[in-house]
Short mmCIF file of C-alpha atoms in Angstrom, two decimals:
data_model
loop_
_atom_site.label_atom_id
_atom_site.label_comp_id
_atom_site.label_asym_id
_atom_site.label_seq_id
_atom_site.Cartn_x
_atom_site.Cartn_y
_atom_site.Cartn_z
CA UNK A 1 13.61 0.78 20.46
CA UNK A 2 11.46 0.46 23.33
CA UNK A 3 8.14 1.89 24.00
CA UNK A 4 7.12 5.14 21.61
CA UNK A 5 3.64 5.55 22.87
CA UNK A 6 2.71 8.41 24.69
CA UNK A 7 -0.25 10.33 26.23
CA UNK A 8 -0.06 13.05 23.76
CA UNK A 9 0.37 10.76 20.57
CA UNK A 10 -2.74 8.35 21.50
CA UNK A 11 -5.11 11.45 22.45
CA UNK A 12 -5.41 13.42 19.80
CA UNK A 13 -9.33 14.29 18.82
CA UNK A 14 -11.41 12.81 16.62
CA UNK A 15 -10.88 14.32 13.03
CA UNK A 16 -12.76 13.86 9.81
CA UNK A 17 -11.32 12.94 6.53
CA UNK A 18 -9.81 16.06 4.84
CA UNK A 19 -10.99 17.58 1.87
CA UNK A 20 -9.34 16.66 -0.95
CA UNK A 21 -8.38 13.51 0.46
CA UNK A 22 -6.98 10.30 -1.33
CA UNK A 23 -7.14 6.44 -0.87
CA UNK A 24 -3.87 5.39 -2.20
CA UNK A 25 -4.22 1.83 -2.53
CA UNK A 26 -7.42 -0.28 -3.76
CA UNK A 27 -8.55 -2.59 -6.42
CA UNK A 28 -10.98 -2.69 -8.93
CA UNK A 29 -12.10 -6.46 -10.31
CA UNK A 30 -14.55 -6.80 -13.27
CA UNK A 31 -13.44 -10.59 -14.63
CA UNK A 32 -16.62 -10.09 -17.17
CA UNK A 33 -14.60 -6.94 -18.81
CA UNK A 34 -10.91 -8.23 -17.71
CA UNK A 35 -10.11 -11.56 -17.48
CA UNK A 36 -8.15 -12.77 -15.00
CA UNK A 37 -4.43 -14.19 -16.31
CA UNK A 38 -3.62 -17.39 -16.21
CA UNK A 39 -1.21 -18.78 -13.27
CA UNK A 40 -2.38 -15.95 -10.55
CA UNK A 41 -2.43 -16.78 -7.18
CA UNK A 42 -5.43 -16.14 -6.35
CA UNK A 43 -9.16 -15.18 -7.95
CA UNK A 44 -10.92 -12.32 -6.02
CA UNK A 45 -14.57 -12.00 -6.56
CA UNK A 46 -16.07 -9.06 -8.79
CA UNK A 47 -15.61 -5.50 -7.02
CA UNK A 48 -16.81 -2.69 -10.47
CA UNK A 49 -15.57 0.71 -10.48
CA UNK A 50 -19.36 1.54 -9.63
CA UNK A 51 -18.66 -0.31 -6.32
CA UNK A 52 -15.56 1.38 -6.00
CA UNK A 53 -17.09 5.06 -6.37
CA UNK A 54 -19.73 4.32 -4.16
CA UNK A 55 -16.64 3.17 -1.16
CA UNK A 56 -14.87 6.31 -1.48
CA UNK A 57 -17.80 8.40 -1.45
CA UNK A 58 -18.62 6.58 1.77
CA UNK A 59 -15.65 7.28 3.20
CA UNK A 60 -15.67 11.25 1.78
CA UNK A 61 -12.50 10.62 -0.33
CA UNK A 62 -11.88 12.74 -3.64
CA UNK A 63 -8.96 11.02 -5.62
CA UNK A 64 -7.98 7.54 -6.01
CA UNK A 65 -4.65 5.91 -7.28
CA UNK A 66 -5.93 2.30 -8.97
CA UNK A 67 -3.39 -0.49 -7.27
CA UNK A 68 -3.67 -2.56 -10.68
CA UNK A 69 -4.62 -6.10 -9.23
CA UNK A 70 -1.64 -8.95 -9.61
CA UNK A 71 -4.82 -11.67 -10.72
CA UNK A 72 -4.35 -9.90 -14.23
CA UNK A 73 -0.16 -10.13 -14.49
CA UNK A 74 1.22 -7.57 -16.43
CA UNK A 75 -1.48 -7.01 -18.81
CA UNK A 76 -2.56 -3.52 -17.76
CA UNK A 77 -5.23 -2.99 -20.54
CA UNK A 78 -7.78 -2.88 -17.16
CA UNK A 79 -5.67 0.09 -15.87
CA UNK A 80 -5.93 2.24 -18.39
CA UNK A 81 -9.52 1.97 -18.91
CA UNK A 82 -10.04 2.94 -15.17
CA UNK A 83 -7.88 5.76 -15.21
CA UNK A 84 -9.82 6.97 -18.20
CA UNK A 85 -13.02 6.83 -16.68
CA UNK A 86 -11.47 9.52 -13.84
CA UNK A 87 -11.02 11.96 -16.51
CA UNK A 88 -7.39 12.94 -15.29
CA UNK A 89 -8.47 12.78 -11.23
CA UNK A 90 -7.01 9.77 -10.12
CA UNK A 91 -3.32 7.77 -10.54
CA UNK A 92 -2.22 4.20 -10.90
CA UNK A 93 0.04 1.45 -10.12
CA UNK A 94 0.92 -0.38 -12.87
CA UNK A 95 2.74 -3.87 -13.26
CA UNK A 96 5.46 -4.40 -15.39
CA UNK A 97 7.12 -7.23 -17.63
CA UNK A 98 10.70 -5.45 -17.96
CA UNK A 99 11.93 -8.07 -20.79
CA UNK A 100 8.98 -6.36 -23.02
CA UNK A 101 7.93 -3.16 -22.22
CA UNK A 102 8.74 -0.27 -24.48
CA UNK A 103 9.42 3.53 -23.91
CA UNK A 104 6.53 4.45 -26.23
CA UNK A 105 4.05 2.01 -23.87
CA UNK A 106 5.57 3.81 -20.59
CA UNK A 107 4.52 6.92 -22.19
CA UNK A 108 1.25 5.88 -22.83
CA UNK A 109 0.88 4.61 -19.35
CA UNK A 110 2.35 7.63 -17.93
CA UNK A 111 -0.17 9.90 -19.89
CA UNK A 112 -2.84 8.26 -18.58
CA UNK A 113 -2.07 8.84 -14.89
CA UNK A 114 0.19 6.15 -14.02
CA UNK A 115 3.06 6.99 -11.51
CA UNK A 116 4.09 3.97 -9.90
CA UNK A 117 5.52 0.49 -10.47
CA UNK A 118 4.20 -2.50 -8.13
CA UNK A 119 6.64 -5.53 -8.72
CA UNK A 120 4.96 -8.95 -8.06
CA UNK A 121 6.95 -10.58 -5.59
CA UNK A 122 5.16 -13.86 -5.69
CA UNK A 123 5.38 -14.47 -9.74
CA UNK A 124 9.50 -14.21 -8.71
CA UNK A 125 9.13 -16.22 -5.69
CA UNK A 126 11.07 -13.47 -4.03
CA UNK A 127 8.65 -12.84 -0.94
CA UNK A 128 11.15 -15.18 1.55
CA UNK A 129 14.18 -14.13 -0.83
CA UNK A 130 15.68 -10.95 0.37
CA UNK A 131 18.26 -11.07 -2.86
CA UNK A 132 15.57 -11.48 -5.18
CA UNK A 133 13.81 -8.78 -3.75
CA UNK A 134 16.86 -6.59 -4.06
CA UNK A 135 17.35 -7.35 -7.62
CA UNK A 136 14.21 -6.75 -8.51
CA UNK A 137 13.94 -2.82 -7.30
CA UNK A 138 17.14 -2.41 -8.90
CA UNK A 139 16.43 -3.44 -12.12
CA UNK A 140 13.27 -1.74 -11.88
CA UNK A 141 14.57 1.47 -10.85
CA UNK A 142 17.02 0.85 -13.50
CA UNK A 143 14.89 0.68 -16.28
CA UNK A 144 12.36 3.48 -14.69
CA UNK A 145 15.91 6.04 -14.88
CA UNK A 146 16.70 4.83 -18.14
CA UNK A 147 13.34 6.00 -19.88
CA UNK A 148 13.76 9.46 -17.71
CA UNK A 149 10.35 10.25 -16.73
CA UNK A 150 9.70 11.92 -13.50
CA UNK A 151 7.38 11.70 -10.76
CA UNK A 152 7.24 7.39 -10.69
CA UNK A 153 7.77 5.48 -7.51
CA UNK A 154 8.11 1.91 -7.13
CA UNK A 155 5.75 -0.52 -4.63
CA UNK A 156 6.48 -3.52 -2.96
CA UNK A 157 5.12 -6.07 -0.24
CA UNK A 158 7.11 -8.36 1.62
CA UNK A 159 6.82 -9.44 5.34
CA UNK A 160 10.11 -9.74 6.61
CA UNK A 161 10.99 -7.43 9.12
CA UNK A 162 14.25 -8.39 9.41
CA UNK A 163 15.62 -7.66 5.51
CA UNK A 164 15.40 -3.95 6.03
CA UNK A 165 19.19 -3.84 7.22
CA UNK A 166 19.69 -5.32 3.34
CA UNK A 167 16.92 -3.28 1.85
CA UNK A 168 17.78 -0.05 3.38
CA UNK A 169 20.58 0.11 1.80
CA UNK A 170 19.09 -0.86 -1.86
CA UNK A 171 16.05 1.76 -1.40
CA UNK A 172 18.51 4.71 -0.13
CA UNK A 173 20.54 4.49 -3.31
CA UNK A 174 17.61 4.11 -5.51
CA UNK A 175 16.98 6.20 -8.34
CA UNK A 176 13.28 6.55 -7.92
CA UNK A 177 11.17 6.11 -4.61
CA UNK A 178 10.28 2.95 -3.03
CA UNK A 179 6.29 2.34 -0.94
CA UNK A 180 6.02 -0.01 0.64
CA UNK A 181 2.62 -1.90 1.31
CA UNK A 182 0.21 -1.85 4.74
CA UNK A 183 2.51 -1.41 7.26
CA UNK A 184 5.22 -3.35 5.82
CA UNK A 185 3.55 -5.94 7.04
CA UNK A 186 4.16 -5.54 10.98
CA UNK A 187 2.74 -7.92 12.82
CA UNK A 188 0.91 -5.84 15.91
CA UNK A 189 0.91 -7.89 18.84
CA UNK A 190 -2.62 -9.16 18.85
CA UNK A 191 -1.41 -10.76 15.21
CA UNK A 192 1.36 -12.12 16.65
CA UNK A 193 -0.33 -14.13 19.25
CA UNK A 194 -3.51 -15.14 17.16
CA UNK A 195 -6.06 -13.81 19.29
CA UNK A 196 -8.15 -10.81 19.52
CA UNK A 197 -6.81 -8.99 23.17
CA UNK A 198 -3.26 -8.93 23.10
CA UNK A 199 -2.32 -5.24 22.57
CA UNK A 200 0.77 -4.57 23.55
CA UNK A 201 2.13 -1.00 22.83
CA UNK A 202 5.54 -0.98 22.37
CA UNK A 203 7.94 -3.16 20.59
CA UNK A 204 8.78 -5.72 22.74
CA UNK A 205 7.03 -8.18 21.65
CA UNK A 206 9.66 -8.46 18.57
CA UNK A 207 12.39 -10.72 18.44
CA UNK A 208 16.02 -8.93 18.22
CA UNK A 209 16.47 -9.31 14.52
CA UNK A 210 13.33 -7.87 14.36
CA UNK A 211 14.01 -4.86 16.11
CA UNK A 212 17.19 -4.51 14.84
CA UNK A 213 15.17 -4.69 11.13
CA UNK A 214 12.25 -2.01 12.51
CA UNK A 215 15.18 0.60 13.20
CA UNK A 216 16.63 0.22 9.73
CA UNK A 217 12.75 0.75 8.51
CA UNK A 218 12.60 3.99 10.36
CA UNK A 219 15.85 5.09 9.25
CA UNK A 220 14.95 4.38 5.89
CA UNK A 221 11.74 6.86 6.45
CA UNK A 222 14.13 9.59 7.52
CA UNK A 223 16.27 9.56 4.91
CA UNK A 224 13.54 9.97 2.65
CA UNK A 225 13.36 7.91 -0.35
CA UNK A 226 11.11 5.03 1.29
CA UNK A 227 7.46 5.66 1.95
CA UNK A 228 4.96 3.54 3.98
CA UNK A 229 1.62 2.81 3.34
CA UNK A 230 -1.15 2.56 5.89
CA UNK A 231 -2.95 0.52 4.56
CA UNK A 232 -4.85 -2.93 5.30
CA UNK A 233 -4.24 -2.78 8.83
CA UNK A 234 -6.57 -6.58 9.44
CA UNK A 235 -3.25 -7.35 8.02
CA UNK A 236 -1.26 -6.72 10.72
CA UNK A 237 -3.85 -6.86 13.83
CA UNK A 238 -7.04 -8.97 15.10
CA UNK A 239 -8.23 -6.05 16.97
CA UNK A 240 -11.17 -5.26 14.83
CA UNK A 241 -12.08 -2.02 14.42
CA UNK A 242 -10.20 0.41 16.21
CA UNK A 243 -6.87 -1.94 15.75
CA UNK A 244 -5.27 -0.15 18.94
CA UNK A 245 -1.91 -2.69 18.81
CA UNK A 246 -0.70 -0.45 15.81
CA UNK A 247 -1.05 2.64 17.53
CA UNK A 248 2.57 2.68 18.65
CA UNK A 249 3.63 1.37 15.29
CA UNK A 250 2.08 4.49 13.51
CA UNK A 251 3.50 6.86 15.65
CA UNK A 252 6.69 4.65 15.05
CA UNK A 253 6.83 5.65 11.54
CA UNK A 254 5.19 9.45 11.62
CA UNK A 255 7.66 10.22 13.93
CA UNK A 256 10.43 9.06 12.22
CA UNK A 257 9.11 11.22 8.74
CA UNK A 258 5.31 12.19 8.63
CA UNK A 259 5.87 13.42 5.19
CA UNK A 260 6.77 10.08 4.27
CA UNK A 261 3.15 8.32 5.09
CA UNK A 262 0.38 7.62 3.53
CA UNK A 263 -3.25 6.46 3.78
CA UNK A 264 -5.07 3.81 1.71
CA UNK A 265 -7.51 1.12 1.96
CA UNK A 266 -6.85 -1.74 0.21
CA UNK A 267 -10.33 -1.79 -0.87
CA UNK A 268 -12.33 -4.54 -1.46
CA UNK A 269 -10.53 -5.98 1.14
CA UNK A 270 -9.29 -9.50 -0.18
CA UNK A 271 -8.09 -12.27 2.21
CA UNK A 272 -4.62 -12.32 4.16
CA UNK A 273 -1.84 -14.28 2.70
CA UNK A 274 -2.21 -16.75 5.48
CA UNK A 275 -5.67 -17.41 5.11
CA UNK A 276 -5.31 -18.79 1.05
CA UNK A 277 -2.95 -21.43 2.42
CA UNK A 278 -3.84 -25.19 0.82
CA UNK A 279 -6.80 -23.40 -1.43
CA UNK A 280 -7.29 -23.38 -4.94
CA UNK A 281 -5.54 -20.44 -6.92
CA UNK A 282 -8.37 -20.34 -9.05
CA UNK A 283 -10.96 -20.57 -6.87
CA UNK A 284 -13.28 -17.34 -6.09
CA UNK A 285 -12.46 -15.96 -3.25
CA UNK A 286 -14.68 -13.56 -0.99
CA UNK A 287 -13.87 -10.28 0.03
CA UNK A 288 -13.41 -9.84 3.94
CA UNK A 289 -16.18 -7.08 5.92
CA UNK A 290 -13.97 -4.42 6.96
CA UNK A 291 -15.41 -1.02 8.85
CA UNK A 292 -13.36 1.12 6.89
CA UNK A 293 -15.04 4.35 9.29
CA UNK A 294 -14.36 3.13 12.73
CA UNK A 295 -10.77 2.00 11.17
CA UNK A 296 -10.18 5.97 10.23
CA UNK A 297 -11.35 7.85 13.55
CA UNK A 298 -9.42 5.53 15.64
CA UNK A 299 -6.30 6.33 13.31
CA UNK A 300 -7.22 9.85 13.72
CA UNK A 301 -6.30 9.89 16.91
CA UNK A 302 -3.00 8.84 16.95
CA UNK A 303 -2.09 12.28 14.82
CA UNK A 304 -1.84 15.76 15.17
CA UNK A 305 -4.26 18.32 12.69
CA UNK A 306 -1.15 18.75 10.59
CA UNK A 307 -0.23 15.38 10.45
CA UNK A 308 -3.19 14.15 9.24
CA UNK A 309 -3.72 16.63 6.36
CA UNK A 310 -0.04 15.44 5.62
CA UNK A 311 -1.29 11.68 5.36
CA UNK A 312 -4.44 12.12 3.47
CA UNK A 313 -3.79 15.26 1.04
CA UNK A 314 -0.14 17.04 0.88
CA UNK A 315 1.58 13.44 0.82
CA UNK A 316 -0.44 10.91 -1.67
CA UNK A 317 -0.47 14.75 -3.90
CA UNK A 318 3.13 14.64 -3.89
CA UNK A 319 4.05 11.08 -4.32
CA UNK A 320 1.81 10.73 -7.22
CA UNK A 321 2.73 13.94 -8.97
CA UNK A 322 -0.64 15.29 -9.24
CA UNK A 323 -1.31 18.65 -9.53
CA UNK A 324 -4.53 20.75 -9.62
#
């Protein structure tokens, strides 16, 4: 694809978060209220609601939509309660057991605020598995049709660049829209060598498949039924706090459909995959020191005035059927 950095898209000026702006994708962890289910794979300390409204004050956002946390499986009990205490403000991503949910408990979800579907790719052991994956979204999307409620997305993670040839294809005939997690887990370059000055701005850092993957990502965008989340991006970079190596990656995607982006913070900010490798599942795990503020005017600008109103308000508004 080549370079797709340019003066004009790394320039813009510094912009504050929009009124009525929302943070798409966080967590909320109160193990003393909710326990944690059994076989998760991994335990995140406690982050309350309390320390959630006092983050997105912080950070001068207005509505959140609750990522319900994959430590308490498909017992969304948690979820509800949360949405309840927004009085009708906020949405949620829910998670799913498809062998035993009813219509009557998607209604009650639904009712409460909940729009979205986030399928747990590591309970299938489908995060390597491109089929898996594939079936999954399908039967979800499937069952989502079947009950006939509007307005409800489905959510995934998976970091293989190279399975969007495959996935494209399953997400443009879906019958409901697919998000897909923090970048969709692009490595930037700094990532990709494991150090904190590599920042190369274009794509060639990628391998071919890779590229070849990243083009069938941005396709996807433009055709409209995929959405991206930018979210989480010490995810994706080492370049702490301005993370400048997915500057060309962002205007990668907003070019291809800037009504197809959105913002969120993955607040509390648990570890990377990589990180949990050879610890205990059950082991507390602390939450990583993010600055969430330097992290939002350097993304700032890398867009245009109307893209950025697009990202924060008009977008998350729109995928999460809220209306005023």
């Amino acid at each position: 694809m080549g370079s797709v950095a340019t003066e004009d898209s790394s320039s813009f000026p510094k912009k504050s978060v929009p009124s009525g702006a929302w943070d798409t994708h966080h967590h909320i962890f109160e193990p003393d209220r909710f326990p944690f289910a059994e076989g998760r794979h991994f335990t995140p300390a406690r982050a309350s609601l309390e320390d959630l409204r006092k983050f997105e004050k912080s950070i001068e956002v207005d509505h959140v939509c609750i990522a319900h946390g994959l430590s308490y499986g498909p017992d969304c009990r948690s979820l509800l309660y949360y949405l309840e205490q927004f009085r009708g403000q906020a949405r949620g991503i829910c998670v799913l057991d498809l062998e035993t949910i009813s219509d009557e408990l998607l209604d009650e979800y639904h009712e409460a605020g909940v729009r979205s579907v986030r399928l747990d790719f590591f309970r299938h052991k489908a995060m390597d598995n491109v089929q898996i994956q594939a079936e999954l979204i399908e039967a979800t999307a499937k069952r989502l049709a079947k009950w006939g409620r509007p307005g409800w997305s489905i959510q995934i993670q998976q970091p293989h660049l190279e399975f969007w040839p495959r996935l494209r294809d399953v997400v443009d005939s879906c019958p409901v829209p697919v998000v897909v997690d923090h970048f969709a887990l692009i490595a930037g370059s700094s990532y990709r060598a494991n150090d904190h000055t590599t920042n190369t701005q274009d794509d060639s850092y990628l391998a071919e498949g890779e590229r070849i993957g990243l083009a069938a990502l941005c396709e996807t965008l433009r055709n409209g039924n995929l959405w991206i989340k930018l979210s989480a991006p010490y995810r994706c970079s080492n370049l702490a706090p301005g993370y400048d190596d997915l500057r060309w990656l962002v205007r990668c995607f907003v070019d291809a459909n800037p009504r197809r982006v959105v913002w969120g913070s993955d607040w509390p900010h648990t570890q990377r995959h990589k990180d949990r490798a050879g610890k205990s599942s059950t082991s507390e795990e602390a939450f990583l020191q993010i600055d969430d503020k330097a992290w939002i005017e350097s993304l700032s600008r890398w867009m245009s005035e109307d893209e950025w109103q697009l990202l924060w308000v008009e977008n998350p508004a729109t995928l999460y059927d809220y209306h005023e």
